[in-house]
Amino acid sequence: MRHIGRRSLAAAVIGAAASLWTAADAGAAARSGREHGQGHGKHDKHGKHGKHDKHGKHGKHGKHGRRRAGREFRGMWLATVANRDWPSKPGLPADRQRAELLAFLDAAVERRLNAVVFQVRPTADALWPSPYEPWSQWLTGVQGRDPGWDPLGTAVAEAHARGLELHAWFNPYRVANHTDPARLAEGHPARVHPDWVLPYGGKLYYDPGLPEVRRFVQDAMLDAVRRYDIDAVHFDDHFYPYPVAGQAFADDDTYAAHGAGFPDKAAWRRDNIDRLVREMSEGIRDIDRDVRFGISPFGVWRNRAADPLGSDTRAGVQTYDHLHADTRKWVKERWIDYVVPQLYWHIGFAAADYATLVPWWDDVARGTGVELYVGEALYKAGDPAQPAAWQDPAELSRHLTLAGEYPRVRGHVFFSAKEVVADRIGAMARVVADHYPTPARPPD
């Protein structure tokens, strides 16, 4: 009897289921949320699942954006940093944590989603038994304390059992939401190598300019690729930190040691992040060519006033200039398999109009084969602090209608899981009613 691959099983399960962002604003959003188990091991998943090499069959980045009938990406982010979505608080018993996690997966199925982007390395820690980094404090309340189960292993197995893809979400460089290394677990790499970390904006970060740091964080993340049958590796928008007024990221010594040949520090910093992305892409492919690599950057690469290739926006943050993340280049160079720009603004917002940014990103993805999904600000719907547009339950549904006019948009991801469940004003229910009448498989 032919062994049934996991993607075939997932398809069968689904078939059966019939305001302008200034630098300060960006930091506030990160603080407020977007900051936004099976066995511990995994044997050779290439043989285990008999999966064909889809990258060899179609080219590493798929089928150049051509839609297949009935296929679209419908995802939600499940954030763990500061217990944003899950667990509801640290220190819960393992069975309670597991029950809460499964409830989120069930909610994804009920909303006819087909993917969960699960944050498994929020602050230089791990939601699996990692040989590189300590257990996450968001599980037990104490960094390094074994929670008594394997959240990532459970998430992978239970997501796949429900026909959901599981994308493992990693934050490469954030070490802690404080600046005191003594508060980190004994033996934490940042304590063993104090020269690797820098304080900035009330947080600790690994220094992206150190080659040994880049190698270490890649090894720490790739451990999960080797051991679990994840569908994708996912990075968010945090590379060099969002700028904080009046503060400088103190990497002058690193630049002096490693920045020769670059015209300025900004160019060197961008090269550091380019190297991270390119090398991570290569590392994933070397381990398992069936695991994709996606990134969800802040939605504005550059304003047109700064670069004629940029979008017709007036955003206060530009990833190229402020986070030293050349997100457009990563798509053009095909270093990633999918991109999920966080287009967290309403239609008609003058400084960064959703209706302006969707076609800009559609054009960036043109001819690359990199799949384009749109990151949606479900968390804003019904928030009384947001503009009038976000008090309308139909705003997000209009986003999907507009994005559907652009051929390279192949899906949407909603921030975040807590709002998918709570659905404050029914915006998610409206999206499901208008756009997700039946289950759908994600793109190949």
Short mmCIF file of C-alpha atoms in Angstrom, two decimals:
data_model
loop_
_atom_site.label_atom_id
_atom_site.label_comp_id
_atom_site.label_asym_id
_atom_site.label_seq_id
_atom_site.Cartn_x
_atom_site.Cartn_y
_atom_site.Cartn_z
CA MET A 1 0.00 0.00 0.00
CA ARG A 2 1.37 3.42 -0.93
CA HIS A 3 2.35 5.53 2.07
CA ILE A 4 0.18 8.65 2.30
CA GLY A 5 2.25 11.84 2.64
CA ARG A 6 1.24 14.41 5.23
CA ARG A 7 0.22 16.96 2.62
CA SER A 8 -2.10 14.41 1.05
CA LEU A 9 -3.53 13.64 4.47
CA ALA A 10 -4.05 17.35 5.14
CA ALA A 11 -5.88 17.70 1.86
CA ALA A 12 -8.14 14.81 2.76
CA VAL A 13 -8.92 16.31 6.15
CA ILE A 14 -9.76 19.67 4.59
CA GLY A 15 -11.86 18.09 1.90
CA ALA A 16 -13.84 16.34 4.55
CA ALA A 17 -14.31 19.45 6.60
CA ALA A 18 -16.73 20.73 3.83
CA SER A 19 -2.60 56.27 12.21
CA LEU A 20 0.91 57.01 10.54
CA TRP A 21 3.44 54.73 12.10
CA THR A 22 6.27 56.80 13.47
CA ALA A 23 9.18 55.08 15.16
CA ALA A 24 7.43 55.53 18.48
CA ASP A 25 4.20 54.10 17.10
CA ALA A 26 6.04 51.03 15.82
CA GLY A 27 7.57 50.43 19.21
CA ALA A 28 4.20 50.81 20.91
CA ALA A 29 2.65 48.28 18.55
CA ALA A 30 5.43 45.83 19.29
CA ARG A 31 4.89 46.26 23.02
CA SER A 32 1.13 45.84 22.72
CA GLY A 33 1.12 42.65 20.73
CA ARG A 34 2.75 42.30 17.34
CA GLU A 35 5.90 42.02 19.13
CA HIS A 36 2.83 40.66 16.93
CA GLY A 37 3.82 17.30 22.21
CA GLN A 38 4.87 14.55 20.18
CA GLY A 39 8.29 13.02 20.88
CA HIS A 40 11.35 15.23 21.21
CA GLY A 41 13.06 13.85 18.17
CA LYS A 42 12.14 13.25 14.55
CA HIS A 43 13.52 10.63 12.22
CA ASP A 44 14.25 11.31 8.57
CA LYS A 45 11.10 13.05 7.47
CA HIS A 46 12.02 12.75 3.80
CA GLY A 47 11.64 8.98 4.09
CA LYS A 48 8.98 9.12 6.79
CA HIS A 49 6.43 10.95 4.71
CA GLY A 50 7.57 10.02 1.20
CA LYS A 51 7.15 13.65 0.17
CA HIS A 52 8.22 14.56 -3.34
CA ASP A 53 10.81 17.30 -3.67
CA LYS A 54 8.47 20.11 -4.55
CA HIS A 55 11.32 22.57 -4.95
CA GLY A 56 12.99 20.31 -7.47
CA LYS A 57 9.69 19.77 -9.26
CA HIS A 58 8.50 23.35 -9.43
CA GLY A 59 11.63 25.38 -8.75
CA LYS A 60 12.48 26.50 -5.22
CA HIS A 61 9.90 29.19 -5.12
CA GLY A 62 6.88 27.50 -6.61
CA LYS A 63 4.96 28.22 -9.80
CA HIS A 64 5.63 31.92 -10.33
CA GLY A 65 2.52 33.14 -8.58
CA ARG A 66 -0.06 31.39 -10.76
CA ARG A 67 -3.20 30.63 -8.80
CA ARG A 68 -4.60 27.15 -8.56
CA ALA A 69 -8.33 26.91 -8.24
CA GLY A 70 -9.49 26.68 -4.65
CA ARG A 71 -6.03 27.26 -3.16
CA GLU A 72 -5.15 30.16 -0.91
CA PHE A 73 -3.24 30.73 2.29
CA ARG A 74 -5.45 31.43 5.31
CA GLY A 75 -3.31 31.84 8.38
CA MET A 76 -3.20 33.29 11.87
CA TRP A 77 -0.26 34.26 14.02
CA LEU A 78 -0.16 32.59 17.45
CA ALA A 79 2.08 34.78 19.61
CA THR A 80 3.75 33.58 22.81
CA VAL A 81 5.99 36.52 23.76
CA ALA A 82 4.76 38.04 27.02
CA ASN A 83 1.91 35.48 26.84
CA ARG A 84 0.26 37.63 24.17
CA ASP A 85 -1.95 34.80 22.89
CA TRP A 86 -0.72 31.61 24.55
CA PRO A 87 -0.38 30.33 27.21
CA SER A 88 -2.92 32.60 28.87
CA LYS A 89 -0.44 33.03 31.71
CA PRO A 90 2.86 31.40 32.70
CA GLY A 91 2.98 28.53 35.14
CA LEU A 92 -0.19 26.70 34.12
CA PRO A 93 -0.12 22.90 34.42
CA ALA A 94 0.98 21.11 31.26
CA ASP A 95 -2.48 19.69 30.58
CA ARG A 96 -4.04 23.18 30.81
CA GLN A 97 -1.41 24.64 28.46
CA ARG A 98 -2.02 21.83 26.01
CA ALA A 99 -5.79 22.28 26.15
CA GLU A 100 -5.46 26.01 25.45
CA LEU A 101 -3.17 25.32 22.49
CA LEU A 102 -5.53 22.77 20.99
CA ALA A 103 -8.44 25.20 21.43
CA PHE A 104 -6.60 27.69 19.21
CA LEU A 105 -6.01 25.03 16.56
CA ASP A 106 -9.69 24.10 16.70
CA ALA A 107 -10.63 27.77 16.32
CA ALA A 108 -8.47 27.97 13.19
CA VAL A 109 -10.38 25.06 11.68
CA GLU A 110 -13.72 26.56 12.68
CA ARG A 111 -12.76 29.80 10.90
CA ARG A 112 -11.79 27.76 7.82
CA LEU A 113 -8.15 28.75 8.12
CA ASN A 114 -5.47 26.35 6.95
CA ALA A 115 -2.26 27.49 8.67
CA VAL A 116 -1.02 28.57 12.08
CA VAL A 117 2.17 30.62 12.48
CA PHE A 118 3.31 29.57 15.95
CA GLN A 119 5.93 31.64 17.80
CA VAL A 120 8.44 29.10 19.11
CA ARG A 121 11.52 31.27 19.79
CA PRO A 122 10.22 34.59 21.13
CA THR A 123 13.21 35.82 23.19
CA ALA A 124 16.34 33.73 22.56
CA ASP A 125 14.58 30.81 24.22
CA ALA A 126 12.65 27.78 23.02
CA LEU A 127 9.26 26.09 23.07
CA TRP A 128 10.95 22.75 22.43
CA PRO A 129 13.79 20.95 24.26
CA SER A 130 16.59 22.82 22.52
CA PRO A 131 20.26 21.96 23.07
CA TYR A 132 21.12 25.59 22.29
CA GLU A 133 18.79 27.73 24.37
CA PRO A 134 16.70 27.47 27.56
CA TRP A 135 13.02 26.70 27.85
CA SER A 136 10.94 29.85 27.42
CA GLN A 137 9.91 31.72 30.54
CA TRP A 138 6.47 32.25 29.01
CA LEU A 139 5.69 28.60 29.71
CA THR A 140 6.53 28.20 33.40
CA GLY A 141 7.38 31.73 34.49
CA VAL A 142 11.01 30.70 34.99
CA GLN A 143 13.36 30.66 32.04
CA GLY A 144 15.02 27.26 31.68
CA ARG A 145 12.42 25.31 33.66
CA ASP A 146 11.14 22.24 31.82
CA PRO A 147 7.36 22.58 31.32
CA GLY A 148 6.93 18.82 31.30
CA TRP A 149 5.87 18.53 27.68
CA ASP A 150 6.90 19.55 24.16
CA PRO A 151 4.74 22.42 22.85
CA LEU A 152 6.28 22.51 19.37
CA GLY A 153 6.03 18.74 18.93
CA THR A 154 2.43 18.80 20.05
CA ALA A 155 1.58 21.78 17.84
CA VAL A 156 3.03 20.08 14.75
CA ALA A 157 1.24 16.79 15.35
CA GLU A 158 -2.10 18.31 16.30
CA ALA A 159 -2.07 20.91 13.53
CA HIS A 160 -1.41 18.26 10.90
CA ALA A 161 -4.10 16.03 12.37
CA ARG A 162 -6.53 18.90 11.72
CA GLY A 163 -5.32 19.57 8.17
CA LEU A 164 -3.47 22.73 9.22
CA GLU A 165 0.03 23.75 8.22
CA LEU A 166 2.33 24.63 11.12
CA HIS A 167 4.81 27.43 10.43
CA ALA A 168 7.43 27.81 13.19
CA TRP A 169 7.92 31.50 13.96
CA PHE A 170 11.34 32.63 15.21
CA ASN A 171 12.68 35.99 16.33
CA PRO A 172 16.40 35.95 15.44
CA TYR A 173 18.01 38.61 17.63
CA ARG A 174 15.79 39.65 20.55
CA VAL A 175 17.22 38.27 23.81
CA ALA A 176 15.01 39.76 26.53
CA ASN A 177 12.36 42.37 27.23
CA HIS A 178 14.69 43.83 29.84
CA THR A 179 18.39 44.81 29.96
CA ASP A 180 19.71 42.74 32.88
CA PRO A 181 21.71 39.66 31.76
CA ALA A 182 21.67 38.40 35.36
CA ARG A 183 17.94 37.75 34.98
CA LEU A 184 18.58 35.25 32.18
CA ALA A 185 18.79 31.54 32.95
CA GLU A 186 22.12 30.29 34.21
CA GLY A 187 24.10 29.06 31.23
CA HIS A 188 22.14 31.21 28.77
CA PRO A 189 24.34 31.93 25.73
CA ALA A 190 23.98 35.67 26.35
CA ARG A 191 25.49 35.19 29.82
CA VAL A 192 28.21 32.89 28.58
CA HIS A 193 29.05 35.40 25.82
CA PRO A 194 28.29 38.87 27.25
CA ASP A 195 30.10 40.44 24.30
CA TRP A 196 27.30 39.12 22.05
CA VAL A 197 24.57 41.35 23.49
CA LEU A 198 23.69 45.02 23.48
CA PRO A 199 21.02 46.87 25.48
CA TYR A 200 18.70 49.14 23.54
CA GLY A 201 15.30 50.64 24.21
CA GLY A 202 14.87 48.73 27.46
CA LYS A 203 15.62 45.36 25.86
CA LEU A 204 18.60 43.10 25.19
CA TYR A 205 19.55 42.12 21.65
CA TYR A 206 22.14 39.89 20.08
CA ASP A 207 24.49 42.00 17.94
CA PRO A 208 23.66 41.12 14.30
CA GLY A 209 27.07 42.34 13.15
CA LEU A 210 28.99 39.53 14.85
CA PRO A 211 29.53 36.53 12.55
CA GLU A 212 29.56 34.18 15.54
CA VAL A 213 26.16 35.47 16.62
CA ARG A 214 24.72 34.94 13.16
CA ARG A 215 26.03 31.37 13.11
CA PHE A 216 24.66 30.67 16.58
CA VAL A 217 21.15 31.95 15.99
CA GLN A 218 20.97 30.03 12.73
CA ASP A 219 22.04 26.82 14.46
CA ALA A 220 19.50 27.39 17.24
CA MET A 221 16.66 27.87 14.77
CA LEU A 222 17.69 25.11 12.37
CA ASP A 223 17.58 22.63 15.25
CA ALA A 224 13.79 22.79 15.03
CA VAL A 225 13.89 22.19 11.26
CA ARG A 226 15.96 19.06 11.80
CA ARG A 227 13.80 17.64 14.56
CA TYR A 228 10.21 18.52 13.66
CA ASP A 229 8.02 18.16 10.60
CA ILE A 230 7.27 21.87 10.37
CA ASP A 231 5.93 23.27 7.12
CA ALA A 232 7.89 26.51 7.19
CA VAL A 233 10.33 28.72 9.05
CA HIS A 234 8.87 32.16 9.66
CA PHE A 235 10.57 35.44 10.68
CA ASP A 236 8.64 38.53 11.72
CA ASP A 237 9.62 42.20 11.32
CA HIS A 238 12.32 42.42 14.00
CA PHE A 239 15.90 42.53 12.69
CA TYR A 240 17.85 45.53 13.88
CA PRO A 241 15.54 47.01 16.51
CA TYR A 242 12.91 49.61 15.78
CA PRO A 243 14.45 53.04 16.43
CA VAL A 244 13.98 54.64 19.83
CA ALA A 245 14.23 58.42 19.96
CA GLY A 246 17.43 59.68 21.56
CA GLN A 247 19.11 56.26 21.69
CA ALA A 248 21.79 54.66 19.54
CA PHE A 249 22.38 50.97 18.96
CA ALA A 250 25.95 50.77 20.27
CA ASP A 251 27.62 48.63 17.62
CA ASP A 252 30.48 51.03 16.77
CA ASP A 253 33.12 48.51 17.89
CA THR A 254 31.53 45.74 15.85
CA TYR A 255 31.43 48.01 12.81
CA ALA A 256 35.10 48.92 13.29
CA ALA A 257 36.01 45.22 13.44
CA HIS A 258 33.81 43.94 10.61
CA GLY A 259 32.68 46.89 8.48
CA ALA A 260 35.63 47.36 6.16
CA GLY A 261 34.65 47.87 2.54
CA PHE A 262 31.19 49.31 3.21
CA PRO A 263 30.40 52.97 2.46
CA ASP A 264 28.66 53.49 5.80
CA LYS A 265 27.29 51.67 8.81
CA ALA A 266 23.79 51.43 7.35
CA ALA A 267 25.05 49.51 4.29
CA TRP A 268 27.05 47.18 6.54
CA ARG A 269 24.02 46.56 8.76
CA ARG A 270 21.87 45.72 5.73
CA ASP A 271 24.53 43.28 4.56
CA ASN A 272 24.47 41.60 7.98
CA ILE A 273 20.72 41.00 7.69
CA ASP A 274 21.03 39.98 4.04
CA ARG A 275 23.54 37.35 5.12
CA LEU A 276 21.22 36.08 7.83
CA VAL A 277 18.35 35.67 5.37
CA ARG A 278 20.40 34.17 2.55
CA GLU A 279 22.27 31.75 4.80
CA MET A 280 19.09 30.74 6.62
CA SER A 281 17.46 30.00 3.28
CA GLU A 282 20.40 27.81 2.30
CA GLY A 283 20.44 26.07 5.68
CA ILE A 284 16.75 25.18 5.50
CA ARG A 285 17.12 23.86 1.97
CA ASP A 286 20.13 21.74 2.96
CA ILE A 287 18.10 20.07 5.73
CA ASP A 288 14.75 19.69 4.01
CA ARG A 289 13.82 21.18 0.66
CA ASP A 290 10.16 20.71 1.48
CA VAL A 291 10.27 23.26 4.31
CA ARG A 292 9.50 26.79 3.15
CA PHE A 293 10.96 30.05 4.42
CA GLY A 294 8.74 33.10 4.91
CA ILE A 295 9.12 36.57 6.38
CA SER A 296 6.46 39.04 7.54
CA PRO A 297 8.10 42.48 7.35
CA PHE A 298 6.74 45.87 8.33
CA GLY A 299 4.63 46.90 5.34
CA VAL A 300 6.70 49.81 3.96
CA TRP A 301 10.05 49.04 2.35
CA ARG A 302 10.79 52.69 1.44
CA ASN A 303 8.67 55.72 0.71
CA ARG A 304 8.81 56.97 -2.85
CA ALA A 305 10.26 60.26 -1.60
CA ALA A 306 13.32 58.30 -0.45
CA ASP A 307 13.55 55.97 -3.45
CA PRO A 308 11.68 56.01 -6.79
CA LEU A 309 11.19 52.25 -6.41
CA GLY A 310 9.37 52.78 -3.13
CA SER A 311 5.65 52.97 -2.43
CA ASP A 312 3.59 56.15 -2.62
CA THR A 313 3.48 56.37 1.16
CA ARG A 314 4.70 58.69 3.91
CA ALA A 315 5.39 56.18 6.65
CA GLY A 316 7.59 57.14 9.58
CA VAL A 317 9.33 53.76 9.51
CA GLN A 318 10.95 52.25 6.43
CA THR A 319 12.42 48.78 6.76
CA TYR A 320 15.37 49.54 4.49
CA ASP A 321 16.43 52.63 6.41
CA HIS A 322 15.35 51.99 10.00
CA LEU A 323 15.47 48.20 10.47
CA HIS A 324 18.26 47.69 7.88
CA ALA A 325 16.12 45.03 6.27
CA ASP A 326 16.10 45.16 2.46
CA THR A 327 12.84 43.25 2.20
CA ARG A 328 12.33 44.04 -1.48
CA LYS A 329 15.74 42.54 -2.30
CA TRP A 330 14.91 39.29 -0.50
CA VAL A 331 11.91 38.81 -2.77
CA LYS A 332 13.76 39.80 -5.94
CA GLU A 333 16.68 37.51 -5.09
CA ARG A 334 14.25 34.67 -4.25
CA TRP A 335 15.92 34.02 -0.91
CA ILE A 336 12.49 33.44 0.61
CA ASP A 337 9.54 31.36 -0.49
CA TYR A 338 6.80 33.69 0.71
CA VAL A 339 6.44 37.20 2.05
CA VAL A 340 3.70 38.52 4.34
CA PRO A 341 3.96 42.32 4.50
CA GLN A 342 2.17 43.65 7.55
CA LEU A 343 -0.31 46.00 5.87
CA TYR A 344 -1.86 47.09 9.14
CA TRP A 345 -3.60 50.22 7.84
CA HIS A 346 -7.11 50.81 6.62
CA ILE A 347 -8.19 51.57 3.07
CA GLY A 348 -7.85 55.30 2.57
CA PHE A 349 -5.25 55.94 5.30
CA ALA A 350 -3.33 58.81 3.74
CA ALA A 351 0.15 58.04 5.05
CA ALA A 352 0.14 54.32 4.22
CA ASP A 353 -2.98 53.31 2.32
CA TYR A 354 -3.76 49.61 2.17
CA ALA A 355 -5.04 50.22 -1.37
CA THR A 356 -1.63 51.65 -2.32
CA LEU A 357 0.54 49.02 -0.68
CA VAL A 358 -1.20 45.90 -2.00
CA PRO A 359 -0.47 46.74 -5.67
CA TRP A 360 3.07 47.82 -4.75
CA TRP A 361 3.82 44.45 -3.19
CA ASP A 362 2.02 42.65 -6.03
CA ASP A 363 4.43 44.34 -8.42
CA VAL A 364 7.45 43.44 -6.28
CA ALA A 365 6.44 39.75 -6.36
CA ARG A 366 5.83 39.79 -10.12
CA GLY A 367 7.98 37.23 -11.92
CA THR A 368 9.79 36.04 -8.79
CA GLY A 369 7.72 33.00 -7.84
CA VAL A 370 7.75 34.23 -4.24
CA GLU A 371 4.24 33.83 -2.86
CA LEU A 372 2.58 36.97 -1.53
CA TYR A 373 0.25 36.81 1.46
CA VAL A 374 -1.04 39.94 3.19
CA GLY A 375 -0.74 40.48 6.93
CA GLU A 376 -4.04 41.78 8.32
CA ALA A 377 -4.54 43.83 11.51
CA LEU A 378 -7.46 41.95 12.99
CA TYR A 379 -6.35 43.24 16.40
CA LYS A 380 -7.37 46.77 15.37
CA ALA A 381 -10.96 45.82 14.54
CA GLY A 382 -13.20 47.29 17.21
CA ASP A 383 -10.34 48.79 19.21
CA PRO A 384 -11.72 52.11 20.47
CA ALA A 385 -8.27 53.67 20.16
CA GLN A 386 -8.29 53.09 16.38
CA PRO A 387 -9.81 55.36 13.68
CA ALA A 388 -13.42 55.07 12.58
CA ALA A 389 -12.60 52.67 9.73
CA TRP A 390 -11.62 50.02 12.26
CA GLN A 391 -14.98 50.25 14.01
CA ASP A 392 -16.65 48.92 10.86
CA PRO A 393 -16.88 45.09 10.89
CA ALA A 394 -16.67 45.12 7.08
CA GLU A 395 -13.25 46.85 6.84
CA LEU A 396 -11.22 43.64 6.79
CA SER A 397 -13.60 41.97 4.36
CA ARG A 398 -13.07 44.92 2.02
CA HIS A 399 -9.32 44.29 2.31
CA LEU A 400 -9.72 40.76 1.00
CA THR A 401 -11.99 41.94 -1.80
CA LEU A 402 -9.45 44.54 -2.90
CA ALA A 403 -6.48 42.18 -2.60
CA GLY A 404 -8.34 39.60 -4.69
CA GLU A 405 -7.95 41.89 -7.68
CA TYR A 406 -4.17 41.32 -7.69
CA PRO A 407 -2.98 38.00 -9.12
CA ARG A 408 0.07 37.50 -6.91
CA VAL A 409 -1.85 37.85 -3.64
CA ARG A 410 -2.43 34.25 -2.67
CA GLY A 411 -3.73 34.62 0.84
CA HIS A 412 -3.88 36.47 4.14
CA VAL A 413 -2.58 36.05 7.69
CA PHE A 414 -4.45 37.55 10.66
CA PHE A 415 -2.89 39.04 13.76
CA SER A 416 -3.57 37.37 15.96
CA ALA A 417 -5.02 34.17 17.40
CA LYS A 418 -6.62 35.79 20.43
CA GLU A 419 -8.61 38.11 18.18
CA VAL A 420 -9.53 35.27 15.82
CA VAL A 421 -11.25 33.68 18.82
CA ALA A 422 -12.68 36.79 20.51
CA ASP A 423 -13.64 38.59 17.27
CA ARG A 424 -14.60 41.77 19.13
CA ILE A 425 -16.99 43.25 16.53
CA GLY A 426 -17.46 40.28 14.20
CA ALA A 427 -14.85 41.36 11.65
CA MET A 428 -13.41 37.85 11.38
CA ALA A 429 -16.86 36.32 11.07
CA ARG A 430 -17.54 38.74 8.24
CA VAL A 431 -14.34 37.68 6.46
CA VAL A 432 -15.32 34.02 6.80
CA ALA A 433 -18.86 34.64 5.55
CA ASP A 434 -17.74 36.76 2.59
CA HIS A 435 -14.54 34.99 1.55
CA TYR A 436 -14.15 31.58 3.22
CA PRO A 437 -17.45 29.78 2.53
CA THR A 438 -15.66 26.41 2.28
CA PRO A 439 -12.30 25.03 3.40
CA ALA A 440 -9.35 25.53 1.08
CA ARG A 441 -5.93 24.01 0.69
CA PRO A 442 -2.89 26.28 0.98
CA PRO A 443 -0.80 26.89 -2.15
CA ASP A 444 1.78 24.25 -3.04
#
